[in-house]
Tab-separated table of C-alpha atoms and ligand atoms in Angstrom:
chain	number	residue	atom	x	y	z
A	1	MET	CA	-24.527	-21.680	8.599
A	2	ASP	CA	-26.091	-19.700	5.596
A	3	LYS	CA	-25.216	-20.809	2.064
A	4	ILE	CA	-26.022	-19.496	-1.516
A	5	LYS	CA	-27.320	-21.701	-4.128
A	6	VAL	CA	-26.997	-20.752	-7.734
A	7	ILE	CA	-28.348	-22.314	-10.908
A	8	GLY	CA	-25.820	-21.321	-13.512
A	9	GLU	CA	-25.862	-20.497	-17.213
A	10	GLN	CA	-28.552	-17.716	-16.986
A	11	THR	CA	-28.272	-14.623	-19.263
A	12	LEU	CA	-27.713	-11.401	-17.210
A	13	SER	CA	-29.339	-8.269	-18.615
A	14	GLY	CA	-30.392	-4.982	-17.076
A	15	LYS	CA	-28.587	-2.582	-14.585
A	16	ILE	CA	-26.583	-3.215	-11.533
A	17	TYR	CA	-25.776	-0.112	-9.382
A	18	ILE	CA	-22.375	-0.294	-7.498
A	19	SER	CA	-22.362	0.695	-3.757
A	20	GLY	CA	-19.894	2.679	-1.836
A	21	SER	CA	-16.451	1.370	-1.477
A	22	LYS	CA	-15.789	-1.025	1.290
A	23	ASN	CA	-12.092	-0.162	1.692
A	24	SER	CA	-13.050	3.544	1.718
A	25	VAL	CA	-15.809	3.439	4.253
A	26	VAL	CA	-13.902	1.135	6.735
A	27	SER	CA	-11.308	4.035	7.054
A	28	LEU	CA	-13.831	6.802	7.021
A	29	ILE	CA	-15.777	5.427	9.920
A	30	PRO	CA	-12.801	5.150	12.382
A	31	ALA	CA	-11.578	8.580	10.935
A	32	ALA	CA	-14.928	10.065	12.017
A	33	ILE	CA	-14.048	9.827	15.720
A	34	LEU	CA	-11.429	12.639	15.254
A	35	SER	CA	-14.333	14.898	14.551
A	36	ASN	CA	-17.447	15.771	16.459
A	37	LYS	CA	-20.406	15.471	14.107
A	38	VAL	CA	-19.986	13.858	10.609
A	39	ILE	CA	-22.150	12.476	7.886
A	40	ILE	CA	-20.798	9.652	5.642
A	41	GLU	CA	-23.048	9.291	2.529
A	42	GLU	CA	-23.376	6.138	0.266
A	43	VAL	CA	-22.485	3.715	3.017
A	44	PRO	CA	-22.793	0.019	1.695
A	45	LYS	CA	-24.760	-2.599	3.409
A	46	ILE	CA	-21.908	-4.956	4.369
A	47	SER	CA	-20.987	-6.711	7.623
A	48	ASP	CA	-17.752	-4.872	7.900
A	49	VAL	CA	-19.723	-1.649	8.432
A	50	SER	CA	-21.883	-3.404	10.926
A	51	SER	CA	-18.708	-4.512	12.904
A	52	LEU	CA	-17.406	-0.967	12.906
A	53	GLU	CA	-20.752	0.341	14.147
A	54	GLU	CA	-20.557	-2.073	17.038
A	55	ILE	CA	-17.236	-0.649	17.932
A	56	LEU	CA	-18.361	2.904	17.781
A	57	LYS	CA	-21.533	1.981	20.028
A	58	TYR	CA	-19.192	0.405	22.500
A	59	LEU	CA	-17.200	3.609	22.620
A	60	ASN	CA	-20.437	5.455	23.372
A	61	VAL	CA	-20.557	7.157	19.924
A	62	ASP	CA	-24.110	8.066	18.717
A	63	LEU	CA	-25.034	6.697	15.345
A	64	LYS	CA	-27.958	6.975	13.093
A	65	PHE	CA	-28.674	5.883	9.516
A	66	GLU	CA	-30.847	8.071	7.220
A	67	GLY	CA	-31.164	5.875	4.188
A	68	SER	CA	-27.573	5.123	3.150
A	69	SER	CA	-26.201	8.134	5.109
A	70	LEU	CA	-24.620	7.469	8.447
A	71	HIS	CA	-24.705	10.401	10.924
A	72	ILE	CA	-21.977	10.014	13.658
A	73	ASP	CA	-21.860	12.155	16.800
A	74	THR	CA	-18.876	11.745	19.116
A	75	SER	CA	-19.909	14.269	21.809
A	76	ASN	CA	-20.378	11.534	24.455
A	77	MET	CA	-17.553	9.275	23.339
A	78	VAL	CA	-15.302	7.500	25.879
A	79	ASN	CA	-11.886	5.732	25.126
A	80	LYS	CA	-12.077	2.073	26.165
A	81	ASP	CA	-9.994	-1.023	25.416
A	82	ILE	CA	-11.026	-2.678	22.215
A	83	THR	CA	-10.724	-6.426	23.021
A	84	ASN	CA	-10.694	-9.242	20.477
A	85	GLU	CA	-14.412	-9.602	20.674
A	86	TYR	CA	-14.570	-6.482	18.684
A	87	SER	CA	-11.175	-6.228	16.909
A	88	THR	CA	-11.071	-9.706	15.179
A	89	LYS	CA	-14.274	-9.188	13.238
A	90	LEU	CA	-12.491	-7.202	10.437
A	91	ARG	CA	-9.189	-5.916	9.448
A	92	ALA	CA	-9.949	-2.289	9.583
A	93	SER	CA	-10.461	-2.323	13.363
A	94	TYR	CA	-6.847	-1.572	13.517
A	95	TYR	CA	-7.681	2.028	12.179
A	96	PHE	CA	-8.754	2.686	15.702
A	97	MET	CA	-5.064	2.548	16.547
A	98	GLY	CA	-4.281	5.767	14.635
A	99	ALA	CA	-7.644	7.412	15.348
A	100	LEU	CA	-7.679	6.797	19.185
A	101	LEU	CA	-4.023	7.582	19.499
A	102	GLY	CA	-4.565	10.853	17.497
A	103	LYS	CA	-7.496	11.738	19.724
A	104	TYR	CA	-6.643	10.536	23.186
A	105	LYS	CA	-2.849	9.854	22.925
A	106	LYS	CA	-3.752	6.342	24.183
A	107	VAL	CA	-5.222	3.153	22.620
A	108	VAL	CA	-5.489	-0.329	23.907
A	109	ILE	CA	-6.585	-2.703	21.168
A	110	SER	CA	-6.399	-6.413	20.196
A	111	LEU	CA	-5.190	-7.972	16.991
A	112	PRO	CA	-7.329	-7.260	14.021
A	113	GLY	CA	-9.140	-9.901	11.830
A	114	GLY	CA	-9.863	-9.914	8.081
A	115	CYS	CA	-9.228	-12.436	5.297
A	116	SER	CA	-6.581	-15.013	5.823
A	117	ILE	CA	-4.626	-14.271	2.651
A	118	GLY	CA	-1.122	-13.790	3.893
A	119	LYS	CA	1.101	-12.647	6.717
A	120	ARG	CA	-0.526	-9.133	6.889
A	121	SER	CA	1.822	-7.745	9.453
A	122	PHE	CA	1.379	-4.114	10.640
A	123	ASP	CA	4.991	-3.331	11.667
A	124	PHE	CA	5.001	-0.188	9.300
A	125	HIS	CA	1.873	1.257	11.129
A	126	LEU	CA	3.582	0.685	14.639
A	127	ASN	CA	7.037	2.093	13.474
A	128	GLY	CA	5.201	5.180	12.139
A	129	PHE	CA	3.440	5.832	15.480
A	130	GLU	CA	6.885	5.286	17.284
A	131	LYS	CA	8.443	7.742	14.953
A	132	MET	CA	5.867	10.271	16.109
A	133	GLY	CA	6.797	9.777	19.705
A	134	ALA	CA	4.490	6.954	20.775
A	135	ARG	CA	5.406	3.908	22.836
A	136	VAL	CA	4.073	0.528	21.660
A	137	SER	CA	3.942	-2.587	23.868
A	138	ASN	CA	1.993	-5.739	23.702
A	139	VAL	CA	0.974	-8.533	26.002
A	140	GLY	CA	-0.225	-11.515	23.905
A	141	ASP	CA	-2.666	-10.062	21.298
A	142	LEU	CA	-3.296	-6.825	23.166
A	143	TYR	CA	-1.405	-3.813	22.110
A	144	THR	CA	-1.105	-0.610	24.044
A	145	ILE	CA	0.120	2.545	22.283
A	146	THR	CA	0.579	5.732	24.300
A	147	ALA	CA	2.172	9.083	23.825
A	148	ASP	CA	2.699	12.117	25.963
A	149	LYS	CA	2.676	14.213	22.972
A	150	LEU	CA	2.435	13.156	19.211
A	151	MET	CA	4.854	15.028	17.111
A	152	GLY	CA	5.060	15.268	13.378
A	153	ALA	CA	7.753	13.149	11.697
A	154	ASP	CA	9.194	12.235	8.444
A	155	ILE	CA	8.233	8.619	7.621
A	156	ARG	CA	9.295	6.529	4.678
A	157	LEU	CA	7.228	3.380	4.134
A	158	PRO	CA	9.231	0.372	3.011
A	159	PHE	CA	6.180	-0.524	0.795
A	160	PRO	CA	3.240	1.655	-0.163
A	161	SER	CA	0.933	-0.098	2.304
A	162	VAL	CA	-2.684	1.053	2.240
A	163	GLY	CA	-3.270	0.383	5.881
A	164	ALA	CA	-0.099	2.059	7.189
A	165	THR	CA	-0.734	5.163	5.045
A	166	VAL	CA	-4.308	5.386	6.518
A	167	ASN	CA	-3.207	4.677	10.175
A	168	ILE	CA	-0.299	7.178	10.162
A	169	MET	CA	-2.447	9.821	8.590
A	170	LEU	CA	-5.132	9.345	11.351
A	171	ALA	CA	-2.458	9.734	14.059
A	172	ALA	CA	-0.912	12.690	12.362
A	173	VAL	CA	-3.956	14.839	11.729
A	174	LEU	CA	-4.067	16.183	15.261
A	175	ALA	CA	-0.458	15.744	15.983
A	176	GLU	CA	1.915	18.788	16.556
A	177	GLY	CA	3.776	19.887	13.465
A	178	ARG	CA	4.284	18.399	10.133
A	179	THR	CA	4.221	14.615	9.170
A	180	THR	CA	5.386	13.510	5.856
A	181	ILE	CA	4.597	9.901	4.507
A	182	ASP	CA	6.909	9.006	1.609
A	183	ASN	CA	6.290	6.007	-0.538
A	184	ALA	CA	2.561	6.393	0.433
A	185	ALA	CA	-0.159	4.271	-1.036
A	186	THR	CA	-2.086	6.161	-3.893
A	187	GLU	CA	-5.252	3.945	-3.922
A	188	PRO	CA	-8.458	6.084	-4.684
A	189	GLU	CA	-9.706	5.076	-1.187
A	190	ILE	CA	-6.847	7.039	0.452
A	191	GLY	CA	-8.005	10.052	-1.595
A	192	ASN	CA	-11.422	9.727	-0.428
A	193	LEU	CA	-10.159	9.759	3.199
A	194	ILE	CA	-7.961	12.739	2.643
A	195	GLU	CA	-10.989	14.638	1.092
A	196	PHE	CA	-13.094	13.741	4.175
A	197	LEU	CA	-10.474	14.825	6.670
A	198	ASN	CA	-9.806	18.126	4.801
A	199	ASN	CA	-13.612	18.807	4.634
A	200	ALA	CA	-13.484	18.559	8.406
A	201	GLY	CA	-10.669	21.065	8.789
A	202	ALA	CA	-7.526	18.925	8.490
A	203	LYS	CA	-4.496	20.124	6.464
A	204	ILE	CA	-3.350	17.287	4.238
A	205	GLU	CA	-1.640	17.697	0.776
A	206	GLY	CA	-0.601	15.216	-1.664
A	207	LYS	CA	-3.898	13.468	-2.542
A	208	ASP	CA	-3.231	10.685	-5.240
A	209	THR	CA	0.482	11.070	-4.927
A	210	SER	CA	3.072	8.912	-3.085
A	211	LYS	CA	4.113	11.869	-0.770
A	212	ILE	CA	1.486	12.985	1.701
A	213	VAL	CA	2.046	15.993	3.930
A	214	ILE	CA	-0.132	16.454	6.987
A	215	ASN	CA	0.155	19.783	8.913
A	216	GLY	CA	-1.282	18.972	12.286
A	217	VAL	CA	-4.296	21.126	13.442
A	218	ASP	CA	-5.868	21.431	17.029
A	219	LYS	CA	-9.172	20.058	16.229
A	220	LEU	CA	-11.516	18.898	13.370
A	221	ASN	CA	-15.088	20.273	13.010
A	222	GLY	CA	-17.910	18.149	11.694
A	223	GLY	CA	-17.733	17.236	7.954
A	224	LYS	CA	-19.454	15.314	5.303
A	225	ILE	CA	-18.314	12.862	2.630
A	226	GLN	CA	-19.585	10.640	-0.104
A	227	VAL	CA	-18.042	7.242	-0.219
A	228	ILE	CA	-16.670	6.599	-3.708
A	229	PRO	CA	-17.990	3.646	-5.727
A	230	ASP	CA	-16.413	0.389	-4.975
A	231	ARG	CA	-14.036	-0.486	-7.888
A	232	ILE	CA	-13.679	-4.053	-6.878
A	233	GLU	CA	-17.549	-4.631	-6.632
A	234	ALA	CA	-17.704	-2.930	-10.102
A	235	GLY	CA	-14.881	-5.259	-11.538
A	236	THR	CA	-16.619	-8.240	-10.173
A	237	TYR	CA	-19.925	-7.483	-11.821
A	238	ILE	CA	-18.273	-6.480	-15.130
A	239	LEU	CA	-16.743	-9.886	-15.049
A	240	ALA	CA	-20.109	-11.400	-14.504
A	241	GLY	CA	-21.256	-9.452	-17.647
A	242	ILE	CA	-18.446	-10.518	-19.789
A	243	MET	CA	-19.040	-14.148	-18.950
A	244	ASN	CA	-22.901	-14.078	-19.031
A	245	GLY	CA	-24.193	-10.717	-20.017
A	246	LYS	CA	-26.490	-9.325	-22.701
A	247	ASN	CA	-26.339	-5.519	-22.394
A	248	LEU	CA	-25.670	-5.802	-18.713
A	249	GLU	CA	-24.906	-2.194	-17.612
A	250	ILE	CA	-22.759	-1.736	-14.520
A	251	CYS	CA	-23.720	1.724	-13.203
A	252	ASN	CA	-22.224	4.168	-10.738
A	253	ILE	CA	-18.736	3.433	-11.331
A	254	ARG	CA	-15.515	5.456	-11.762
A	255	PRO	CA	-14.004	4.145	-15.064
A	256	ASP	CA	-10.692	6.009	-14.172
A	257	HIS	CA	-10.251	3.768	-11.086
A	258	LEU	CA	-10.296	0.569	-13.283
A	259	THR	CA	-7.809	1.466	-16.067
A	260	SER	CA	-5.345	-1.655	-15.590
A	261	PHE	CA	-8.358	-3.946	-15.239
A	262	PHE	CA	-9.942	-2.570	-18.561
A	263	ASP	CA	-6.455	-3.007	-20.263
A	264	LYS	CA	-6.488	-6.745	-19.449
A	265	LEU	CA	-10.031	-7.268	-20.622
A	266	ARG	CA	-9.182	-5.523	-23.871
A	267	GLN	CA	-6.154	-7.742	-24.379
A	268	MET	CA	-8.566	-10.736	-23.954
A	269	GLY	CA	-10.992	-9.437	-26.567
A	270	ALA	CA	-13.785	-8.844	-24.188
A	271	ASN	CA	-16.932	-7.065	-25.301
A	272	PHE	CA	-17.509	-3.985	-23.213
A	273	GLU	CA	-18.229	-0.309	-23.628
A	274	ILE	CA	-17.053	2.422	-21.216
A	275	ARG	CA	-19.478	5.273	-20.737
A	276	LYS	CA	-19.161	8.311	-18.277
A	277	ASP	CA	-20.137	6.415	-15.139
A	278	SER	CA	-21.116	2.963	-16.470
A	279	VAL	CA	-19.862	0.075	-18.524
A	280	ILE	CA	-21.968	-2.082	-20.757
A	281	THR	CA	-20.971	-5.586	-20.958
A	282	ASN	CA	-21.791	-8.509	-23.302
A	283	LYS	CA	-20.704	-12.079	-23.559
A	284	VAL	CA	-18.458	-13.028	-26.328
A	285	GLU	CA	-17.810	-16.668	-27.604
A	286	HIS	CA	-14.151	-16.487	-27.664
A	287	LEU	CA	-11.475	-14.851	-25.337
A	288	LYS	CA	-7.720	-14.785	-25.716
A	289	PRO	CA	-5.557	-16.040	-22.826
A	290	ILE	CA	-3.346	-13.272	-21.143
A	291	ASP	CA	-0.647	-12.948	-18.375
A	292	VAL	CA	-1.606	-10.886	-15.351
A	293	GLU	CA	0.637	-9.584	-12.428
A	294	THR	CA	-0.952	-7.804	-9.525
A	295	ALA	CA	0.558	-4.521	-8.236
A	296	VAL	CA	-0.185	-1.560	-6.078
A	297	TYR	CA	-2.509	1.108	-7.663
A	298	PRO	CA	-2.650	2.042	-10.450
A	299	GLY	CA	-1.444	-1.476	-11.317
A	300	PHE	CA	-3.797	-4.567	-11.625
A	301	PRO	CA	-5.600	-4.785	-8.168
A	302	THR	CA	-4.872	-7.879	-6.084
A	303	ASP	CA	-8.476	-7.709	-4.997
A	304	LEU	CA	-9.584	-8.614	-8.652
A	305	GLN	CA	-6.967	-11.322	-8.980
A	306	GLN	CA	-9.269	-14.128	-7.750
A	307	PRO	CA	-12.362	-12.847	-9.610
A	308	ILE	CA	-10.430	-12.595	-12.992
A	309	THR	CA	-9.147	-16.148	-12.549
A	310	THR	CA	-12.712	-17.367	-13.335
A	311	LEU	CA	-12.710	-15.429	-16.595
A	312	LEU	CA	-9.350	-16.848	-17.563
A	313	LEU	CA	-10.966	-20.250	-17.278
A	314	MET	CA	-13.002	-19.301	-20.394
A	315	ALA	CA	-10.117	-18.231	-22.572
A	316	ASP	CA	-8.836	-20.318	-25.577
A	317	GLY	CA	-5.459	-21.293	-24.108
A	318	VAL	CA	-3.000	-20.869	-21.329
A	319	SER	CA	-2.967	-17.838	-19.103
A	320	THR	CA	-0.784	-17.011	-16.148
A	321	LEU	CA	-1.369	-14.880	-12.998
A	322	LYS	CA	1.209	-13.625	-10.674
A	323	GLU	CA	0.216	-12.457	-7.122
A	324	THR	CA	2.724	-10.041	-5.775
A	325	ILE	CA	0.921	-8.548	-2.787
A	326	TYR	CA	-0.218	-11.513	-0.571
A	327	GLU	CA	1.405	-14.932	-0.043
A	328	ASN	CA	-1.776	-16.901	0.203
A	329	ARG	CA	-4.333	-15.658	-2.124
A	330	PHE	CA	-5.087	-18.724	-4.432
A	331	GLN	CA	-7.481	-20.611	-2.074
A	332	ASN	CA	-10.325	-20.219	-4.701
A	333	THR	CA	-8.336	-22.460	-7.183
A	334	LYS	CA	-8.990	-25.598	-5.161
A	335	TYR	CA	-12.737	-25.244	-5.602
A	336	LEU	CA	-12.589	-23.990	-9.141
A	337	ASN	CA	-10.639	-27.151	-9.985
A	338	GLU	CA	-13.414	-29.284	-8.291
A	339	MET	CA	-15.846	-27.650	-10.651
A	340	GLY	CA	-13.854	-28.733	-13.593
A	341	ALA	CA	-10.922	-26.164	-14.066
A	342	ASN	CA	-7.369	-27.101	-14.618
A	343	ILE	CA	-5.279	-24.558	-12.566
A	344	VAL	CA	-1.878	-25.212	-11.294
A	345	ILE	CA	-0.228	-23.288	-8.508
A	346	ASN	CA	3.563	-22.666	-8.607
A	347	GLU	CA	4.678	-20.523	-5.674
A	348	ASP	CA	3.314	-16.886	-6.533
A	349	THR	CA	1.943	-17.721	-9.928
A	350	ILE	CA	-0.903	-19.906	-11.217
A	351	THR	CA	-1.291	-21.273	-14.715
A	352	VAL	CA	-4.875	-21.492	-15.925
A	353	TYR	CA	-5.432	-23.950	-18.776
A	354	GLY	CA	-8.519	-22.838	-20.728
A	355	PRO	CA	-11.141	-23.201	-22.056
A	356	THR	CA	-13.083	-24.969	-19.237
A	357	LYS	CA	-16.756	-25.998	-18.983
A	358	LEU	CA	-17.538	-25.675	-15.227
A	359	SER	CA	-20.179	-27.712	-13.495
A	360	GLY	CA	-22.097	-26.949	-10.300
A	361	LYS	CA	-20.562	-28.320	-7.021
A	362	LEU	CA	-20.559	-27.909	-3.349
A	363	VAL	CA	-17.837	-25.221	-2.716
A	364	LYS	CA	-16.610	-23.250	0.248
A	365	THR	CA	-15.722	-19.601	0.511
A	366	SER	CA	-12.259	-19.178	2.267
A	367	ASP	CA	-11.991	-15.349	1.952
A	368	LEU	CA	-13.876	-12.497	0.401
A	369	ARG	CA	-12.519	-12.334	-3.172
A	370	ALA	CA	-12.290	-16.095	-3.260
A	371	GLY	CA	-16.045	-15.988	-2.641
A	372	ALA	CA	-16.472	-13.486	-5.556
A	373	ALA	CA	-14.551	-15.914	-7.776
A	374	LEU	CA	-16.869	-18.775	-6.770
A	375	ILE	CA	-19.998	-16.654	-7.408
A	376	LEU	CA	-18.754	-15.914	-10.913
A	377	ALA	CA	-18.001	-19.626	-11.437
A	378	ALA	CA	-21.288	-20.644	-10.118
A	379	LEU	CA	-23.059	-18.095	-12.537
A	380	SER	CA	-21.410	-19.757	-15.568
A	381	ALA	CA	-21.397	-23.431	-14.462
A	382	HIS	CA	-23.815	-26.052	-15.759
A	383	GLY	CA	-26.239	-27.049	-12.999
A	384	GLU	CA	-26.453	-26.097	-9.384
A	385	THR	CA	-23.677	-24.732	-7.122
A	386	THR	CA	-23.858	-24.509	-3.411
A	387	ILE	CA	-21.528	-21.934	-1.848
A	388	THR	CA	-20.958	-22.302	1.932
A	389	ASP	CA	-19.142	-20.048	4.499
A	390	ILE	CA	-20.658	-16.958	2.853
A	391	LYS	CA	-19.897	-14.785	5.844
A	392	HIS	CA	-16.755	-13.762	4.012
A	393	LEU	CA	-18.817	-12.580	1.016
A	394	LEU	CA	-21.228	-10.560	3.207
A	395	ARG	CA	-18.291	-8.594	4.620
A	396	GLY	CA	-17.690	-6.853	1.181
A	397	TYR	CA	-20.682	-7.254	-1.242
A	398	SER	CA	-23.736	-5.090	-0.513
A	399	ASP	CA	-27.064	-6.753	-1.540
A	400	LEU	CA	-25.227	-9.388	-3.617
A	401	ILE	CA	-28.069	-11.771	-4.130
A	402	GLN	CA	-30.617	-9.079	-4.797
A	403	LYS	CA	-28.329	-7.185	-7.337
A	404	LEU	CA	-27.720	-10.461	-9.342
A	405	THR	CA	-31.261	-11.808	-9.233
A	406	ASN	CA	-32.648	-8.418	-10.429
A	407	VAL	CA	-30.630	-8.857	-13.717
A	408	GLY	CA	-31.680	-12.424	-14.199
A	409	ALA	CA	-29.519	-14.709	-11.984
A	410	LYS	CA	-31.126	-17.673	-10.382
A	411	MET	CA	-29.773	-17.740	-6.847
A	412	TRP	CA	-30.931	-17.501	-3.378
A	413	LEU	CA	-29.862	-17.692	0.249
A	414	GLU	CA	-30.364	-20.851	2.342
A	415	SER	CA	-30.250	-20.667	6.114
A	416	GLU	CA	-29.920	-23.617	8.363
K	1	EPU	N1	2.645	-5.225	4.905
K	1	EPU	C1	3.659	-5.372	5.742
K	1	EPU	N2	3.696	-4.556	6.854
K	1	EPU	C2	2.820	-3.653	7.101
K	1	EPU	C3	1.846	-3.325	6.242
K	1	EPU	C4	1.695	-4.153	5.136
K	1	EPU	O1	4.460	-6.228	5.549
K	1	EPU	O2	2.900	-2.991	8.213
K	1	EPU	C5	2.509	-5.898	3.675
K	1	EPU	C6	1.306	-6.969	3.799
K	1	EPU	O3	1.537	-8.037	4.537
K	1	EPU	C7	0.879	-7.164	2.379
K	1	EPU	C8	1.408	-5.856	1.705
K	1	EPU	O4	2.240	-5.208	2.550
K	1	EPU	O5	1.654	-8.126	1.897
K	1	EPU	C9	0.049	-4.939	1.317
K	1	EPU	O6	-0.554	-4.682	2.427
K	1	EPU	P1	-1.482	-3.230	2.559
K	1	EPU	O7	-1.114	-2.612	3.828
K	1	EPU	O8	-1.364	-2.368	1.360
K	1	EPU	O9	-2.958	-3.812	2.524
K	1	EPU	P2	-3.968	-3.681	3.648
K	1	EPU	O10	-4.096	-2.237	4.022
K	1	EPU	O11	-3.866	-4.788	4.711
K	1	EPU	C10	-5.930	-3.002	1.859
K	1	EPU	C11	-7.233	-3.656	1.635
K	1	EPU	C12	-7.154	-4.884	0.931
K	1	EPU	C13	-6.398	-4.730	-0.326
K	1	EPU	C14	-4.964	-4.085	-0.010
K	1	EPU	C15	-4.185	-3.784	-1.262
K	1	EPU	C16	-8.580	-2.636	3.451
K	1	EPU	C17	-9.272	-2.835	4.728
K	1	EPU	N3	-7.927	-3.677	2.902
K	1	EPU	O12	-5.286	-4.101	2.856
K	1	EPU	O13	-8.442	-5.323	0.653
K	1	EPU	O14	-6.031	-6.048	-0.795
K	1	EPU	O15	-5.105	-2.863	0.682
K	1	EPU	O16	-4.876	-2.966	-2.171
K	1	EPU	O17	-8.524	-1.474	2.948
K	1	EPU	C18	-10.103	-6.929	0.139
K	1	EPU	O18	-10.835	-5.875	-0.067
K	1	EPU	O19	-10.435	-8.017	-0.291
K	1	EPU	C19	-8.844	-6.625	0.659
K	1	EPU	C20	-8.108	-7.647	1.152
């Protein structure tokens, strides 16, 4: 299995360019099947995209990359059962539920995969489909969802779930009549999807608000979209710059997507300067401890909770971090403690006792953002760190090693 080796304590200088957002592109690709010919620009080089490409090819969809633009042509597409060989490679495989149901009124699909960070049920998605007139049944892991006719419905989500908002929207675009989603997620990736669908002829209102209204249309005509910059990748490299940077510039970002993250960095006394579409970061000797609580957008993103934990290790005092979205998103702390940290877990909250001097160790990636937290730790640690199980990292960070070595990190991939 591949591993990453890192020699820590190198100064990072220069520019890192942020790629297209993972959580946007993984909904844009399944959404593309509702249309005939589409182009998705700024597609990141991550394995979640490769897994979606495999599903599209299996469904006889024609694909072609020109640089980072993905051209998708669904003229010869066929609806087939998506078995666990395809579905378990990533979470977002379940967006084919909404998309295939919307297009063919029938989908047979196995359970999705993705990071093991909590229960991650998808009952809101299924309840939404049922409200629109679909029937849902399952035998073991295989779900069959069918509808004679999909009808617009008024749906109120019990929690502003990103996945449920996307999936219901995908089913509703070609349904008959008007669908409303109340208490919808407002994450910027949802806005990117709305823009894409509307470019292709959908009628969706309420972008960036918690009430989305979808007026069903008969068909979508080709469209084009640029994937927004990945705010979590940006946050990860900004943290690297605050820990080890000397004029490290993180470029191609949307600062307005990172407001609550910047607020926390400011509270800590971090050294960073926000420009129009970049941030310049510098290491400071002393950081203040803070309290962080994750929340839905625009609150502090759960996907930056594990990465910022590594920064909290450097603060002069005791910080706390409360995770409110997932039940099991502290698996990074075990390995950080092995590297010299003192982090105590108490139910949904961790207490981080800083400051800590980390030392290089053999550590294992349990999930995507835990992997990011360990990369950040390895970049700061004294000596050599070996990070195993890096498949999780490759799901979400485009050209990770190249981007970091370009700015001075000493790290490399070792294959066995
Ligand atoms: N939930 C339910 N029932 C549902 C749907 C959600 O109980 O039907 C619960 C979940 O169990 C979870 C919470 O609601 O506790 C939030 O789930 P949400 O549906 O919002 O998350 P998601 O769609 O599964 C996406 C991202 C995650 C990101 C979250 C929150 C994708 C593919 N994944 O997940 O990204 O953490 O939104 O912003 O878009 C990552 O990138 O590392 C990652 C995990």
